[in-house]
PDB file of C-alpha atoms in Angstrom:
ATOM      1  CA  MET A   1     113.766 141.180 105.281  1.00 55.00           C
ATOM      2  CA  LEU A   2     113.823 139.716 101.406  1.00 58.00           C
ATOM      3  CA  ASP A   3     117.458 138.965 101.597  1.00 72.00           C
ATOM      4  CA  ARG A   4     117.046 136.750 104.333  1.00 75.00           C
ATOM      5  CA  ARG A   5     114.230 134.653 102.433  1.00 75.00           C
ATOM      6  CA  ARG A   6     116.632 134.655  99.436  1.00 73.00           C
ATOM      7  CA  LEU A   7     119.006 133.728 101.346  1.00 72.00           C
ATOM      8  CA  LEU A   8     117.182 131.170 102.928  1.00 73.00           C
ATOM      9  CA  LEU A   9     115.964 129.722  99.659  1.00 67.00           C
ATOM     10  CA  PHE A  10     119.257 129.333  98.310  1.00 69.00           C
ATOM     11  CA  ALA A  11     120.723 127.471 101.479  1.00 71.00           C
ATOM     12  CA  LEU A  12     117.947 125.039 101.518  1.00 67.00           C
ATOM     13  CA  LEU A  13     117.801 124.701  97.236  1.00 61.00           C
ATOM     14  CA  PRO A  14     120.999 121.954  97.564  1.00 65.00           C
ATOM     15  CA  LEU A  15     119.258 119.872  99.871  1.00 62.00           C
ATOM     16  CA  ALA A  16     116.252 119.064  97.164  1.00 59.00           C
ATOM     17  CA  GLY A  17     118.185 117.329  95.043  1.00 57.00           C
ATOM     18  CA  CYS A  18     120.623 115.435  97.428  1.00 55.00           C
ATOM     19  CA  GLY A  19     118.421 112.480  97.887  1.00 55.00           C
ATOM     20  CA  TYR A  20     118.161 112.952 101.495  1.00 51.00           C
ATOM     21  CA  ARG A  21     114.755 110.761 102.839  1.00 54.00           C
ATOM     22  CA  PRO A  22     113.712 110.184 106.238  1.00 55.00           C
ATOM     23  CA  LEU A  23     114.400 106.839 107.720  1.00 52.00           C
ATOM     24  CA  TYR A  24     111.297 105.831 108.273  1.00 52.00           C
ATOM     25  CA  GLY A  25     109.794 107.120 105.137  1.00 53.00           C
ATOM     26  CA  THR A  26     108.258 104.766 102.150  1.00 48.00           C
ATOM     27  CA  ALA A  27     109.622 104.477  98.581  1.00 49.00           C
ATOM     28  CA  ASN A  28     107.569 104.422  95.801  1.00 47.00           C
ATOM     29  CA  ASP A  29     107.273 100.840  96.201  1.00 43.00           C
ATOM     30  CA  SER A  30     105.411  99.683  99.172  1.00 41.00           C
ATOM     31  CA  HIS A  31     108.673  98.060 100.987  1.00 54.00           C
ATOM     32  CA  GLY A  32     109.458 100.935 103.410  1.00 78.00           C
ATOM     33  CA  VAL A  33     111.791 100.589 106.432  1.00 83.00           C
ATOM     34  CA  VAL A  34     108.688 100.207 108.677  1.00 82.00           C
ATOM     35  CA  THR A  35     107.400  97.340 106.430  1.00 84.00           C
ATOM     36  CA  SER A  36     111.053  95.701 106.377  1.00 86.00           C
ATOM     37  CA  MET A  37     111.176  95.817 110.031  1.00 88.00           C
ATOM     38  CA  ALA A  38     107.325  94.167 110.819  1.00 87.00           C
ATOM     39  CA  ALA A  39     108.747  91.404 108.718  1.00 87.00           C
ATOM     40  CA  VAL A  40     111.728  90.604 111.173  1.00 89.00           C
ATOM     41  CA  SER A  41     111.062  87.209 113.672  1.00 89.00           C
ATOM     42  CA  ILE A  42     113.000  87.001 117.045  1.00 91.00           C
ATOM     43  CA  PRO A  43     113.433  83.639 118.304  1.00 91.00           C
ATOM     44  CA  GLU A  44     112.402  83.270 121.798  1.00 92.00           C
ATOM     45  CA  ALA A  45     115.288  83.927 124.247  1.00 89.00           C
ATOM     46  CA  GLN A  46     116.642  81.605 127.016  1.00 91.00           C
ATOM     47  CA  ASP A  47     117.337  84.065 129.617  1.00 92.00           C
ATOM     48  CA  ARG A  48     115.731  86.998 131.144  1.00 93.00           C
ATOM     49  CA  LEU A  49     118.061  89.772 129.531  1.00 93.00           C
ATOM     50  CA  THR A  50     117.663  88.874 126.004  1.00 93.00           C
ATOM     51  CA  GLN A  51     113.926  88.254 126.557  1.00 94.00           C
ATOM     52  CA  ILE A  52     114.094  92.102 128.115  1.00 94.00           C
ATOM     53  CA  ILE A  53     115.592  93.222 124.745  1.00 95.00           C
ATOM     54  CA  ARG A  54     113.551  90.821 122.787  1.00 94.00           C
ATOM     55  CA  ASN A  55     110.536  92.359 124.164  1.00 93.00           C
ATOM     56  CA  ASP A  56     111.471  95.474 123.232  1.00 93.00           C
ATOM     57  CA  LEU A  57     112.469  95.035 119.518  1.00 93.00           C
ATOM     58  CA  MET A  58     109.329  93.188 118.881  1.00 91.00           C
ATOM     59  CA  SER A  59     106.944  96.173 120.703  1.00 90.00           C
ATOM     60  CA  THR A  60     108.652  98.886 118.508  1.00 89.00           C
ATOM     61  CA  MET A  61     109.447  96.839 115.024  1.00 88.00           C
ATOM     62  CA  ARG A  62     106.294  94.978 115.400  1.00 82.00           C
ATOM     63  CA  PRO A  63     103.538  96.566 117.224  1.00 75.00           C
ATOM     64  CA  ALA A  64     100.187  95.024 118.029  1.00 71.00           C
ATOM     65  CA  GLY A  65      98.530  93.904 114.416  1.00 67.00           C
ATOM     66  CA  THR A  66     101.271  95.216 112.554  1.00 68.00           C
ATOM     67  CA  ALA A  67     103.484  92.058 111.930  1.00 65.00           C
ATOM     68  CA  ALA A  68     104.218  91.081 108.183  1.00 71.00           C
ATOM     69  CA  GLU A  69     105.172  87.531 106.811  1.00 82.00           C
ATOM     70  CA  ASP A  70     108.244  86.397 108.315  1.00 85.00           C
ATOM     71  CA  ARG A  71     111.128  87.331 105.745  1.00 89.00           C
ATOM     72  CA  TYR A  72     113.935  87.680 107.893  1.00 91.00           C
ATOM     73  CA  SER A  73     115.606  86.229 111.435  1.00 92.00           C
ATOM     74  CA  LEU A  74     117.106  88.172 114.158  1.00 93.00           C
ATOM     75  CA  VAL A  75     119.158  86.056 116.532  1.00 94.00           C
ATOM     76  CA  LEU A  76     120.477  87.693 119.739  1.00 94.00           C
ATOM     77  CA  LYS A  77     123.224  86.683 122.113  1.00 95.00           C
ATOM     78  CA  SER A  78     123.802  88.612 125.253  1.00 93.00           C
ATOM     79  CA  GLU A  79     125.991  88.679 127.739  1.00 93.00           C
ATOM     80  CA  PHE A  80     126.199  90.816 131.401  1.00 91.00           C
ATOM     81  CA  ARG A  81     128.981  91.609 133.552  1.00 91.00           C
ATOM     82  CA  LYS A  82     129.495  93.724 136.381  1.00 85.00           C
ATOM     83  CA  SER A  83     132.457  95.343 138.097  1.00 84.00           C
ATOM     84  CA  ASN A  84     133.430  98.046 140.555  1.00 79.00           C
ATOM     85  CA  VAL A  85     133.430 101.598 139.456  1.00 75.00           C
ATOM     86  CA  ILE A  86     135.370 103.175 142.503  1.00 69.00           C
ATOM     87  CA  ASP A  87     138.249 100.773 143.830  1.00 59.00           C
ATOM     88  CA  LYS A  88     137.866 102.125 147.234  1.00 64.00           C
ATOM     89  CA  PRO A  89     134.287 102.419 148.408  1.00 56.00           C
ATOM     90  CA  LEU A  90     132.621 104.819 150.634  1.00 62.00           C
ATOM     91  CA  PRO A  91     131.996 103.064 153.884  1.00 66.00           C
ATOM     92  CA  ALA A  92     127.951 103.360 153.010  1.00 67.00           C
ATOM     93  CA  THR A  93     127.689 102.799 149.203  1.00 70.00           C
ATOM     94  CA  THR A  94     129.642 100.795 146.563  1.00 81.00           C
ATOM     95  CA  ARG A  95     129.492 101.994 142.882  1.00 85.00           C
ATOM     96  CA  LYS A  96     128.980  99.281 140.426  1.00 88.00           C
ATOM     97  CA  SER A  97     128.653  99.119 136.443  1.00 90.00           C
ATOM     98  CA  ALA A  98     126.803  96.942 134.853  1.00 91.00           C
ATOM     99  CA  GLN A  99     127.820  96.227 131.157  1.00 94.00           C
ATOM    100  CA  VAL A 100     124.970  94.530 128.546  1.00 94.00           C
ATOM    101  CA  THR A 101     127.093  93.267 125.445  1.00 95.00           C
ATOM    102  CA  VAL A 102     124.463  92.176 122.318  1.00 96.00           C
ATOM    103  CA  ALA A 103     125.819  90.399 119.379  1.00 96.00           C
ATOM    104  CA  TYR A 104     122.883  90.016 116.856  1.00 96.00           C
ATOM    105  CA  GLU A 105     122.692  88.253 113.193  1.00 95.00           C
ATOM    106  CA  LEU A 106     120.070  89.262 110.802  1.00 94.00           C
ATOM    107  CA  THR A 107     119.319  86.494 107.876  1.00 92.00           C
ATOM    108  CA  GLY A 108     117.271  86.037 105.480  1.00 89.00           C
ATOM    109  CA  LYS A 109     114.543  83.265 105.389  1.00 83.00           C
ATOM    110  CA  ARG A 110     114.620  82.862 101.717  1.00 81.00           C
ATOM    111  CA  GLY A 111     118.133  81.332 102.074  1.00 78.00           C
ATOM    112  CA  GLU A 112     119.968  84.816 101.707  1.00 82.00           C
ATOM    113  CA  GLY A 113     122.384  84.051 104.302  1.00 87.00           C
ATOM    114  CA  THR A 114     123.515  86.339 106.755  1.00 89.00           C
ATOM    115  CA  LEU A 115     122.292  90.084 105.454  1.00 91.00           C
ATOM    116  CA  THR A 116     123.529  92.272 108.487  1.00 91.00           C
ATOM    117  CA  SER A 117     125.269  91.681 112.192  1.00 93.00           C
ATOM    118  CA  GLY A 118     126.991  93.429 114.499  1.00 94.00           C
ATOM    119  CA  ARG A 119     128.026  93.735 118.230  1.00 96.00           C
ATOM    120  CA  THR A 120     126.389  96.450 120.660  1.00 95.00           C
ATOM    121  CA  PHE A 121     127.248  97.220 124.289  1.00 95.00           C
ATOM    122  CA  SER A 122     125.361  99.466 126.954  1.00 94.00           C
ATOM    123  CA  ASN A 123     127.141 100.354 130.261  1.00 93.00           C
ATOM    124  CA  VAL A 124     124.964 101.853 133.535  1.00 92.00           C
ATOM    125  CA  SER A 125     126.406 102.588 136.885  1.00 90.00           C
ATOM    126  CA  TYR A 126     124.460 101.942 139.841  1.00 88.00           C
ATOM    127  CA  ASP A 127     125.251 102.206 144.025  1.00 86.00           C
ATOM    128  CA  LEU A 128     124.796  99.291 146.260  1.00 83.00           C
ATOM    129  CA  VAL A 129     123.867 100.689 149.464  1.00 83.00           C
ATOM    130  CA  ARG A 130     124.065  97.304 151.441  1.00 82.00           C
ATOM    131  CA  GLN A 131     120.514  97.028 152.105  1.00 87.00           C
ATOM    132  CA  PRO A 132     119.690  93.495 149.942  1.00 89.00           C
ATOM    133  CA  PHE A 133     116.340  94.249 148.473  1.00 94.00           C
ATOM    134  CA  ALA A 134     117.394  97.826 147.240  1.00 91.00           C
ATOM    135  CA  ASP A 135     121.015  96.509 145.911  1.00 90.00           C
ATOM    136  CA  MET A 136     118.970  93.870 143.927  1.00 92.00           C
ATOM    137  CA  GLN A 137     116.454  96.688 142.836  1.00 94.00           C
ATOM    138  CA  ALA A 138     119.373  98.650 141.835  1.00 91.00           C
ATOM    139  CA  GLU A 139     121.099  96.178 140.029  1.00 91.00           C
ATOM    140  CA  THR A 140     117.686  94.874 137.855  1.00 93.00           C
ATOM    141  CA  ASN A 141     116.816  98.332 137.117  1.00 94.00           C
ATOM    142  CA  ALA A 142     120.239  99.085 135.400  1.00 93.00           C
ATOM    143  CA  ILE A 143     120.173  95.635 133.736  1.00 93.00           C
ATOM    144  CA  GLU A 144     116.926  96.803 132.486  1.00 94.00           C
ATOM    145  CA  ARG A 145     118.213 100.418 131.394  1.00 94.00           C
ATOM    146  CA  ALA A 146     121.167  98.907 129.730  1.00 95.00           C
ATOM    147  CA  ALA A 147     118.573  96.259 127.740  1.00 95.00           C
ATOM    148  CA  HIS A 148     116.988  99.190 126.555  1.00 95.00           C
ATOM    149  CA  GLU A 149     119.551 101.153 125.161  1.00 96.00           C
ATOM    150  CA  VAL A 150     121.044  98.080 123.376  1.00 96.00           C
ATOM    151  CA  SER A 151     117.642  97.008 121.863  1.00 96.00           C
ATOM    152  CA  GLN A 152     117.492 101.206 120.624  1.00 95.00           C
ATOM    153  CA  ASP A 153     120.756 100.808 119.337  1.00 95.00           C
ATOM    154  CA  ILE A 154     120.260  97.312 117.220  1.00 95.00           C
ATOM    155  CA  ARG A 155     116.540  98.861 116.171  1.00 94.00           C
ATOM    156  CA  THR A 156     118.205 101.897 114.647  1.00 93.00           C
ATOM    157  CA  ARG A 157     120.945  99.749 113.005  1.00 93.00           C
ATOM    158  CA  LEU A 158     118.606  97.651 111.583  1.00 93.00           C
ATOM    159  CA  ALA A 159     116.378 100.438 110.364  1.00 91.00           C
ATOM    160  CA  ALA A 160     119.404 102.014 108.356  1.00 90.00           C
ATOM    161  CA  TYR A 161     119.982  98.641 107.021  1.00 91.00           C
ATOM    162  CA  PHE A 162     117.013  98.513 105.708  1.00 88.00           C
ATOM    163  CA  ALA A 163     116.972 102.067 104.383  1.00 86.00           C
ATOM    164  CA  THR A 164     120.134 101.583 102.463  1.00 85.00           C
ATOM    165  CA  GLN A 165     118.825  98.223 101.209  1.00 80.00           C
ATOM    166  CA  GLY A 166     115.510  99.053  99.931  1.00 61.00           C
ATOM    167  CA  GLY A 167     113.941  96.937 102.369  1.00 55.00           C
TER     168      GLY A 167
END
């Protein structure tokens, strides 16, 4: 039993000096990832898809009462495409794919220019059952699922950027 404890202690000892720290932890200064993300403003969207992504990002990065002074601006450009997954559909259903692609660019509001940018996408499939309302709802749900996945990816990428830049 004592040997297992020693082995565990020696296995964990290298982690103490490697500089590991949690992504959302705060450094000694007051500018942690959470503070930096709360200072990101996102302009109003011009279409429904971008609005869903913007709302997701705003609610996770700037929850009510936590918004800071706007130091950064995040510009989103989204695209939506749908395609058939199965070339020969079954008689009663068709399998479709909804692809959401988003280009994002984080700029500083103090003249820093582009700080980070990138593209991300999500592919979500859904069935058409030849019932107009059900088909419309299936496509809407697929688009919303893809938008949520994309917004989570963008949030994670921004958090990683702020963690490596020190806010």
